[in-house]
Coordinates of C-alpha atoms and ligand atoms in Angstrom, one line a residue:
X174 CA 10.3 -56.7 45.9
X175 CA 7.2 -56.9 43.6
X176 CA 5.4 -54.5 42.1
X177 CA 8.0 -52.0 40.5
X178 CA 8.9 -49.5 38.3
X179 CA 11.8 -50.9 35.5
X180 CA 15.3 -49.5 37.0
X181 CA 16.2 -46.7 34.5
X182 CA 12.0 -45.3 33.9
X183 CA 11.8 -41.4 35.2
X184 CA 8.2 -41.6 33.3
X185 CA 6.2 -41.8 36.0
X186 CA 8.2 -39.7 38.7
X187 CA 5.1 -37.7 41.3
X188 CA 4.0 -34.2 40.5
X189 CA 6.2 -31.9 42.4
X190 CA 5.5 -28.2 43.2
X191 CA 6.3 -25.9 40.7
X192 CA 8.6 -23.5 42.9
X193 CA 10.9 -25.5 43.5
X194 CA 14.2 -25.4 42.5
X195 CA 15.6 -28.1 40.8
X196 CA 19.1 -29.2 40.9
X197 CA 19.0 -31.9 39.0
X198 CA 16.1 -33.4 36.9
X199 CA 17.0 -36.8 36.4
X200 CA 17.3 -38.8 39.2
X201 CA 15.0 -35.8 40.4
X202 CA 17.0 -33.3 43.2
X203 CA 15.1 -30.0 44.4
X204 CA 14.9 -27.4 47.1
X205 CA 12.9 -24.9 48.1
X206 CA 13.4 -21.0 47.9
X207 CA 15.3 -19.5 50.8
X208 CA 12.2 -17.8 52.3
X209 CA 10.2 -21.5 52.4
X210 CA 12.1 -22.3 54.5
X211 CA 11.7 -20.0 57.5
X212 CA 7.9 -19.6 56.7
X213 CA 7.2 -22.2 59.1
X214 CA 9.2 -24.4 62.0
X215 CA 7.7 -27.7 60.4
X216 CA 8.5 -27.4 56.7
X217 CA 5.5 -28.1 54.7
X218 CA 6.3 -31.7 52.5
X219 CA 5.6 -29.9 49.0
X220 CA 9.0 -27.8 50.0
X221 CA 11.0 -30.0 51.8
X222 CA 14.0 -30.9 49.7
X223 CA 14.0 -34.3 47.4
X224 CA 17.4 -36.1 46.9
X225 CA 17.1 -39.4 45.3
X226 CA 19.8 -41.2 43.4
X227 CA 16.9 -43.1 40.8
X228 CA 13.8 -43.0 39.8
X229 CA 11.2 -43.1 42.3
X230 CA 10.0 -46.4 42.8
X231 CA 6.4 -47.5 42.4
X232 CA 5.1 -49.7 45.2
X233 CA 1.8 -51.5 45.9
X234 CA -1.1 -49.4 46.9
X235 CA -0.5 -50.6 50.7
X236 CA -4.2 -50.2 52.3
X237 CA -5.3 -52.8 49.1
X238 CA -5.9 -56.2 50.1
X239 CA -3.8 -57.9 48.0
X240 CA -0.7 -55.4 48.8
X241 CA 2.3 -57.6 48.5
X242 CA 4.5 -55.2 50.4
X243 CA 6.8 -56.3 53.1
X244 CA 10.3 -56.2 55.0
X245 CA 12.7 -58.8 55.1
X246 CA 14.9 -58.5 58.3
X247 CA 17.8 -61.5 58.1
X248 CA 21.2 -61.8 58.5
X249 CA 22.8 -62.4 62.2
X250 CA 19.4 -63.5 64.0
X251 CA 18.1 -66.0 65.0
X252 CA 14.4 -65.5 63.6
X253 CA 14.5 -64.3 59.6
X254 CA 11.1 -63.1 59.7
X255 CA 9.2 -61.1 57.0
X256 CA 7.2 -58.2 58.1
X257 CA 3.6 -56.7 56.4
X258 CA 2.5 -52.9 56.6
X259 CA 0.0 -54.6 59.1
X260 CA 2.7 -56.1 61.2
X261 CA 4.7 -52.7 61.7
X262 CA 0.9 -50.5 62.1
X263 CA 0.4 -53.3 65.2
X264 CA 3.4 -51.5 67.2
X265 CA 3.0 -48.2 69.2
X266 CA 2.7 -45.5 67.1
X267 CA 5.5 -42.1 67.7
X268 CA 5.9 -39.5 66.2
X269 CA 9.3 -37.3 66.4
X270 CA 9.9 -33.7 65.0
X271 CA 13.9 -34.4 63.4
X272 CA 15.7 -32.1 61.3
X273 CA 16.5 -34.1 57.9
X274 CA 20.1 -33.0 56.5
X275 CA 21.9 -34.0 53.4
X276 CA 25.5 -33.8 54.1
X277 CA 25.4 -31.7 50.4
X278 CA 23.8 -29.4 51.6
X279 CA 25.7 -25.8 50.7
X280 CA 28.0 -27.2 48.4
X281 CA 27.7 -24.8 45.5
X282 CA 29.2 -22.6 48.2
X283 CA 32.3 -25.0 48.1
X284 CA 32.2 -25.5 44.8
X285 CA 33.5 -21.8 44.2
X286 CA 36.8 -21.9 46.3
X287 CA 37.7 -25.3 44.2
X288 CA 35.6 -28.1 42.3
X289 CA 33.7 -30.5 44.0
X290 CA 32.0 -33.6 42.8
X291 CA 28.2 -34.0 43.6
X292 CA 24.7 -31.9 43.0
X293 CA 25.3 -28.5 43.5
X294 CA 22.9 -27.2 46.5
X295 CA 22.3 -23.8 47.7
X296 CA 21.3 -23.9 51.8
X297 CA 17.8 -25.7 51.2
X298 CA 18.8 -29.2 51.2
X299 CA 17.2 -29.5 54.7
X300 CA 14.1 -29.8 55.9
X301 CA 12.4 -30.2 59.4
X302 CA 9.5 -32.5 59.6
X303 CA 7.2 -34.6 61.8
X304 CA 7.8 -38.4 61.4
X305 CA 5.2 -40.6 62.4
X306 CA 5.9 -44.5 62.4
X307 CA 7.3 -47.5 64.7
X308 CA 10.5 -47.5 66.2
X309 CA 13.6 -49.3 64.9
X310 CA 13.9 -50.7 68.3
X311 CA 10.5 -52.1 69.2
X312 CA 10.7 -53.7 65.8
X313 CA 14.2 -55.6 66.3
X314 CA 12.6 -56.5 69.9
X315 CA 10.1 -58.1 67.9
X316 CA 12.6 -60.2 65.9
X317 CA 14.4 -60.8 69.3
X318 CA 17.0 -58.3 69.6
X319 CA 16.9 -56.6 73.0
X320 CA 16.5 -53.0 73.6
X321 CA 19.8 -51.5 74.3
X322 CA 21.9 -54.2 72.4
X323 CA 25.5 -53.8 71.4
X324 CA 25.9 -57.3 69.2
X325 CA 23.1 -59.7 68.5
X326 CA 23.4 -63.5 70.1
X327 CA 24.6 -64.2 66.4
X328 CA 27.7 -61.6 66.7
X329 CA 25.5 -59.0 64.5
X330 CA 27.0 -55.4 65.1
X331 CA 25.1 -53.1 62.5
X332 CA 22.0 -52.4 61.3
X333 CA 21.7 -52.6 57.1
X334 CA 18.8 -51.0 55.3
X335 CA 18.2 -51.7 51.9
X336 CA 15.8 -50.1 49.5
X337 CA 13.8 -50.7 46.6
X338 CA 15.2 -47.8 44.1
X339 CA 18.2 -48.5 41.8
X340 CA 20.8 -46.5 41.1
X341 CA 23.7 -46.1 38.6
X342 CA 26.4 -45.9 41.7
X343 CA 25.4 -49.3 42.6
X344 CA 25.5 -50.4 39.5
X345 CA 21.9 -50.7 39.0
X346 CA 21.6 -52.0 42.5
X347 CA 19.5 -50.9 45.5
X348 CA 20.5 -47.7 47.8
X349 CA 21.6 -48.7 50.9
X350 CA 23.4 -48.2 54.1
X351 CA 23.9 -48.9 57.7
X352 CA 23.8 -47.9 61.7
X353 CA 25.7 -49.5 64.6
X354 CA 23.1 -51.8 66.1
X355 CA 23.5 -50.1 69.5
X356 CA 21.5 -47.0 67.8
X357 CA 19.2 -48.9 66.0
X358 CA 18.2 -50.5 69.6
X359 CA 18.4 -47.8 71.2
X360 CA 14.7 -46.1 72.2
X361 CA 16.3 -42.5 73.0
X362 CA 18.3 -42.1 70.2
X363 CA 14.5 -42.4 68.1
X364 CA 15.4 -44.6 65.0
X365 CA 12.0 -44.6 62.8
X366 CA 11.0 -46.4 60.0
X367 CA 8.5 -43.4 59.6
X368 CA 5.2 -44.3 57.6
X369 CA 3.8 -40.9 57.9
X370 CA 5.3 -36.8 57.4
X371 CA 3.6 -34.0 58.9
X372 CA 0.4 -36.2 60.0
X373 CA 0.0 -37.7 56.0
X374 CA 0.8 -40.7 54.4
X375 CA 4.5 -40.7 53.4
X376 CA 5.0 -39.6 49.8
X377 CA 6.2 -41.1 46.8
X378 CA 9.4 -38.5 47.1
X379 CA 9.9 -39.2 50.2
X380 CA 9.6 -42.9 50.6
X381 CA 6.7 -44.4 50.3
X382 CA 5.3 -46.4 51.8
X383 CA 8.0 -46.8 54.4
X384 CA 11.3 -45.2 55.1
X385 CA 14.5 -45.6 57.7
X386 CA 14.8 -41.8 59.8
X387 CA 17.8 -41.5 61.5
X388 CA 17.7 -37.9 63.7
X389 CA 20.6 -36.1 63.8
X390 CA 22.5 -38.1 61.3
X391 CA 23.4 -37.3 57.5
X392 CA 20.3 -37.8 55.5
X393 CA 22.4 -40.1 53.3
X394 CA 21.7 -43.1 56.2
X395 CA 17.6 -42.2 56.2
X396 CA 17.4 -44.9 53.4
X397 CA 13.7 -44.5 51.8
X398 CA 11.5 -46.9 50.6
X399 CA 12.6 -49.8 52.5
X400 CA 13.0 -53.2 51.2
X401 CA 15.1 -55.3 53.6
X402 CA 16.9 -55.0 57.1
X403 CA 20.5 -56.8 57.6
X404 CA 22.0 -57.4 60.8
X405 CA 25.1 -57.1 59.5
X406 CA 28.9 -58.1 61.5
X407 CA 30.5 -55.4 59.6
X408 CA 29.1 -52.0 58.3
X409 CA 27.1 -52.1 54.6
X410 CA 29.9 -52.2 51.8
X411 CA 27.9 -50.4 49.7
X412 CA 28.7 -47.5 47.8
X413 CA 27.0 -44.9 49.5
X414 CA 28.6 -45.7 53.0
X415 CA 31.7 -47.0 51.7
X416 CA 32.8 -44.8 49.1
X417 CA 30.7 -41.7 49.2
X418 CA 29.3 -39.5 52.2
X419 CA 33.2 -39.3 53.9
X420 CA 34.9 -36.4 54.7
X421 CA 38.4 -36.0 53.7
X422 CA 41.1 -33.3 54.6
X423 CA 41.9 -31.2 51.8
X424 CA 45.1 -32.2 50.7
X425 CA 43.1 -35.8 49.3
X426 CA 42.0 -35.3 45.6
X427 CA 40.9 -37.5 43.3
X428 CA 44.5 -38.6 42.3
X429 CA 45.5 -39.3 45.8
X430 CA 42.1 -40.9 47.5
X431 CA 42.2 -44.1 49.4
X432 CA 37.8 -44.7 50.7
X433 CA 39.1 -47.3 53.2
X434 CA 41.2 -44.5 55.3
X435 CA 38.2 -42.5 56.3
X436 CA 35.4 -43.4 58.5
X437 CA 31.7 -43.0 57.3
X438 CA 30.0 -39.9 58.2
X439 CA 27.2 -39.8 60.7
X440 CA 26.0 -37.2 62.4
X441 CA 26.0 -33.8 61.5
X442 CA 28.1 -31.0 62.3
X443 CA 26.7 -27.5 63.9
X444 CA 24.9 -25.3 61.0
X445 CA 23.3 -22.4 60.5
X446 CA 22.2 -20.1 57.5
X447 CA 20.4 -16.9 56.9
X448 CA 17.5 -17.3 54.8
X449 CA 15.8 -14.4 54.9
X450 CA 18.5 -13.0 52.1
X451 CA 19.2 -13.8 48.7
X452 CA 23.3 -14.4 48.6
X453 CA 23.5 -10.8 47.1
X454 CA 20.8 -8.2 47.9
X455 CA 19.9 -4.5 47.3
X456 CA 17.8 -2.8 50.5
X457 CA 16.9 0.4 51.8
X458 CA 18.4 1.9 54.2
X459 CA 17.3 1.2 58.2
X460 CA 16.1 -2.1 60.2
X461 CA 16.6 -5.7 58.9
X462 CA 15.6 -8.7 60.0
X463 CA 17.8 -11.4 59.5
X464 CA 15.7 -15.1 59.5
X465 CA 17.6 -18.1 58.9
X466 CA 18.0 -21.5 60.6
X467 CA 20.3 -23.6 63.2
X468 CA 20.7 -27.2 63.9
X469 CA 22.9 -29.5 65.1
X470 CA 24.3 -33.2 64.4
X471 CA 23.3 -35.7 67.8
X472 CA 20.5 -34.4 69.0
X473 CA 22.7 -31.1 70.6
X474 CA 20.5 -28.3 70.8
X475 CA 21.9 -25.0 69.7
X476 CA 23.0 -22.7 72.7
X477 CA 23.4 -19.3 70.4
X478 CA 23.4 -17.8 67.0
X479 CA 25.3 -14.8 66.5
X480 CA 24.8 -12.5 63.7
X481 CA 26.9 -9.6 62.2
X482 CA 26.3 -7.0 59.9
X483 CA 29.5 -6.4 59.4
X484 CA 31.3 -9.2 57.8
X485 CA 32.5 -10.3 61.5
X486 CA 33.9 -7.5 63.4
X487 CA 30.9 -7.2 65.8
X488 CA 28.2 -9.6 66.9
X489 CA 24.5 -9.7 68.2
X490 CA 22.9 -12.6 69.6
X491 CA 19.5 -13.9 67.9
X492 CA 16.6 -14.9 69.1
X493 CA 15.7 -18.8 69.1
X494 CA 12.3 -20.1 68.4
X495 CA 11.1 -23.7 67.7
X496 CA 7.1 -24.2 68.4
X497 CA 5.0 -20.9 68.8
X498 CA 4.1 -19.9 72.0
X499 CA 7.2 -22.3 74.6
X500 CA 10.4 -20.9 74.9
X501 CA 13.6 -22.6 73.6
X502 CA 16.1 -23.9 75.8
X503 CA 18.5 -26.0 74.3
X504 CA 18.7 -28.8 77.1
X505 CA 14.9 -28.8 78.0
X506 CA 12.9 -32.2 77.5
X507 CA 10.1 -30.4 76.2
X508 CA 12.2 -28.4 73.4
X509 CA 12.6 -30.7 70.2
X510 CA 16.1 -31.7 70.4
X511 CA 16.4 -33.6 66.7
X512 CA 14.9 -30.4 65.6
X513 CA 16.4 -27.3 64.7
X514 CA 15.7 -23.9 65.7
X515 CA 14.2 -20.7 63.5
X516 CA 16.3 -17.4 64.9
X517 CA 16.0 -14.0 64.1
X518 CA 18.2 -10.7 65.0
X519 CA 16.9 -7.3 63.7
X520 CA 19.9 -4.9 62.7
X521 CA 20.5 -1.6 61.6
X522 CA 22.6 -1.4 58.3
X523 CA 23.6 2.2 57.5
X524 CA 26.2 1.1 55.0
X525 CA 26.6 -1.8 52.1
X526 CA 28.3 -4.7 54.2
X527 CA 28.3 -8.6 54.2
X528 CA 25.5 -9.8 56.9
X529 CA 27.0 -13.2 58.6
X530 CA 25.6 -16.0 60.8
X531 CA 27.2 -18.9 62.7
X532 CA 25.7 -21.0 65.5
X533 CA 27.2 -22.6 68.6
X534 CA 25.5 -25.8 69.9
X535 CA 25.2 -27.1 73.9
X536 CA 28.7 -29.0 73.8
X537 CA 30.6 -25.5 72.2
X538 CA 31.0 -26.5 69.0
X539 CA 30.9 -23.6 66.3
X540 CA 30.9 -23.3 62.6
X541 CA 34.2 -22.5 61.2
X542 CA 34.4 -19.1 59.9
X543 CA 35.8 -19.8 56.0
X544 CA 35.1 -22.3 53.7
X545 CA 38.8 -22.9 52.4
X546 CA 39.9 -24.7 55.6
X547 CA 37.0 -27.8 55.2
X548 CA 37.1 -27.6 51.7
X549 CA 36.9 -31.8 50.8
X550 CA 36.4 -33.1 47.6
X551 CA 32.7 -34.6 47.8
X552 CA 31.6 -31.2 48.9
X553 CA 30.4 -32.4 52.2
X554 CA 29.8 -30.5 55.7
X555 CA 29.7 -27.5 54.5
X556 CA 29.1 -25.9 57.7
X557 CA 31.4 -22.3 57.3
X558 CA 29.9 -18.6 58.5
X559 CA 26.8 -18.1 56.1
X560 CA 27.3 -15.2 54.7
X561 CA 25.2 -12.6 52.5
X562 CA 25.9 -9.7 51.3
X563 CA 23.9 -6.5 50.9
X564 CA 24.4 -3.2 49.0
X565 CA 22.1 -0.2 50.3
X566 CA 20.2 1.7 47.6
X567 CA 20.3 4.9 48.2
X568 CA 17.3 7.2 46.8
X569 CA 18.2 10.1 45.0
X570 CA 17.4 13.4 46.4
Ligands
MTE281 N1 17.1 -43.6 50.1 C1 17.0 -44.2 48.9 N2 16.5 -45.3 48.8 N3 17.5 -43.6 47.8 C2 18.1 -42.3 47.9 O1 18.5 -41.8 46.8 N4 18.9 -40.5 49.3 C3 19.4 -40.3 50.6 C4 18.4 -40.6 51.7 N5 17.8 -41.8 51.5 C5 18.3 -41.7 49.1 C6 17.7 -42.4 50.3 C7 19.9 -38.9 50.9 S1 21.5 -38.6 50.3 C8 19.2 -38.0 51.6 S2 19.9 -36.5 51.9 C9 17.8 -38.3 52.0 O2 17.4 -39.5 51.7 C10 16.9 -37.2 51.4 O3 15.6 -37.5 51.8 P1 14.3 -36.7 51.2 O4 14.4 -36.8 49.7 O5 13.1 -37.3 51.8 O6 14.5 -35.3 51.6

């Protein structure tokens, strides 16, 4: 691709709001404060996490004349075509409210039973956001792949995205990774390549001026700033699908580790976490009300959150929200299903005790309740009971 930034130059990364937490500075990795994130069911794009594995590319100015900017889509098809901005902003226009996850998200919490290997993430590296672009699947009927396709007439079975940043796990190379074709074509399962967030132009963060959004998936397979589109007879090789993003029992550490005996992740487990609470807090006696988040991988809606205040013993179910105003019901076509929901529970806490959420989705999946038995060496899927603890303060007499 033309027009971009020399592979190892962090000089001229975007401004980024001050409040955010930063994991890592270099390739850049942030998340918001706990309480952003229940401020508001879309989360504004100044706090939505950042994970990038490079510096942020810089692309052509797309709405300039002489834009160079354009996708390649080759491979097993008949018709290697290359597509302008203009070409994908000529297909009908969506937009889809999906839950972005990275599979890291809540590792430090891992990372205390036993070490892990990755950025160390508290419970903000998620983010829900409107995504306004084509779909995958009206732009591979374009190049003549069919809606609803399994293989391509050329044998092609995945979908390959590659990107314009580099990074040091590809040796230098371009991020990438892939999705079975049947996805990609398929119109339900909403497959972007997303031009806009939250009604704006897509930032440089996030992917500008295009980006791959797979709902319900691992964020790892929403490759930003997209370069190229392989159909593909096998999945991408790259690092990031083949050796990375896999989730391994927990007898497997680094001296025993085999990639190829795993399959890569895609969607996401059930999660939920409180966010309404620091991990260790001091109140007052009385009421609390416990805020948090709950979403699940596949577009399943979340059938319940439960909440104690008293490490487990006892539960109380919280309420569910997603847009102000329409109830949420976790099967209903006009609920957000890629989405996840905001609950809340309000609880009496006479005594210092450890307050604990964990969400069921529509198929009965739960969270399991420790850490220890999906302990894995990436520090992936973290998805255990989130658990806070608070100490009363008692005034003195
Ligand atoms: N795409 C590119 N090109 N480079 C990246 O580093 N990171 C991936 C994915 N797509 C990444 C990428 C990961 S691991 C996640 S979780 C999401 O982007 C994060 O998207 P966000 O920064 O917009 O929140």
């Amino acid at each position: 691709m033309p027009g971009l930034t020399a592979p190892s130059d962090y000089a001229r990364e975007p401004p980024r709001h001050p409040s955010l937490l930063v994991n890592s500075k270099e390739p850049f990795n942030a998340e918001p404060h706990r309480s952003a994130l229940v401020s508001s069911y879309v989360t504004p794009v100044e706090f939505f996490y950042k994970r990038n594995h490079g510096p942020v590319p810089i692309v052509d100015d797309i709405h300039k004349s002489d834009s160079r900017y354009s996708v390649s889509i080759s491979g097993l098809v008949e018709n290697a075509t290359e597509l302008y901005m203009k070409d994908i902003l000529e297909l009908p226009k969506y937009t889809v409210t999906a839950t972005l996850q990275c599979a890291g998200n809540r590792r430090t919490a891992m990372s205390k039973t036993r070490k892990v290997k990755g950025v160390g993430w508290d419970i903000g590296a998620i983010g829900n956001a409107v995504w306004g672009g084509a779909k995958l699947a009206d732009v591979l009927e374009l190049i003549g792949i069919p809606k609803f396709s399994r293989i391509s007439s050329l044998g092609g079975k995945h979908v390959e995205f590659v990107s314009i940043d580099k990074c040091k796990e590809e040796n230098g190379g371009p991020y990438k990774a892939s999705i079975p074709l049947s996805q990609a074509t398929n119109p339900e399962a909403d497959v972007f390549l997303a031009y806009e967030m939250n009604g704006e132009t897509l930032n440089r963060d996030h992917g500008y001026p295009l980006r791959v959004v797979v709902p319900g998936v691992i964020g790892a397979r929403s490759v930003k700033w997209l370069d190229s589109i392989n159909i593909l007879a096998e999945e991408c090789q790259g690092f990031f699908v083949q050796k990375d993003y896999k989730m391994f029992p927990p007898s497997v550490d680094w001296d025993n580790i085999d990639w190829s005996t795993r399959r890569p992740q895609m969607d996401f487990p059930v999660q939920s976490a409180i966010c309404s609470l620091e991990e260790v807090n001091c109140i007052k006696p009385g009421k609390v009300t416990v805020k948090g988040y709950a979403v699940s991988g596949g577009g399943r809606g979340i059938e319940r959150v439960d909440v104690s205040t008293d490490g487990g013993q006892t539960w109380i179910e919280a309420s569910k929200s997603q847009k102000a105003g329409s109830p949420y019901v976790s099967d209903d076509e006009s609920c957000d299903k890629w989405a996840w929901i905001l609950f809340e529970a309000e609880a009496d806490i006479p005594e210092s005790s450890e307050i604990v959420a964990k969400a069921v989705d529509i198929t009965g999946n739960i969270q399991p309740e420790n850490v220890q038995v999906i302990w894995n060496l990436r520090g992936i899927l973290n998805t255990s009971w989130h658990r806070v603890l608070v100490q009363i303060a008692h005034s003195n007499p």
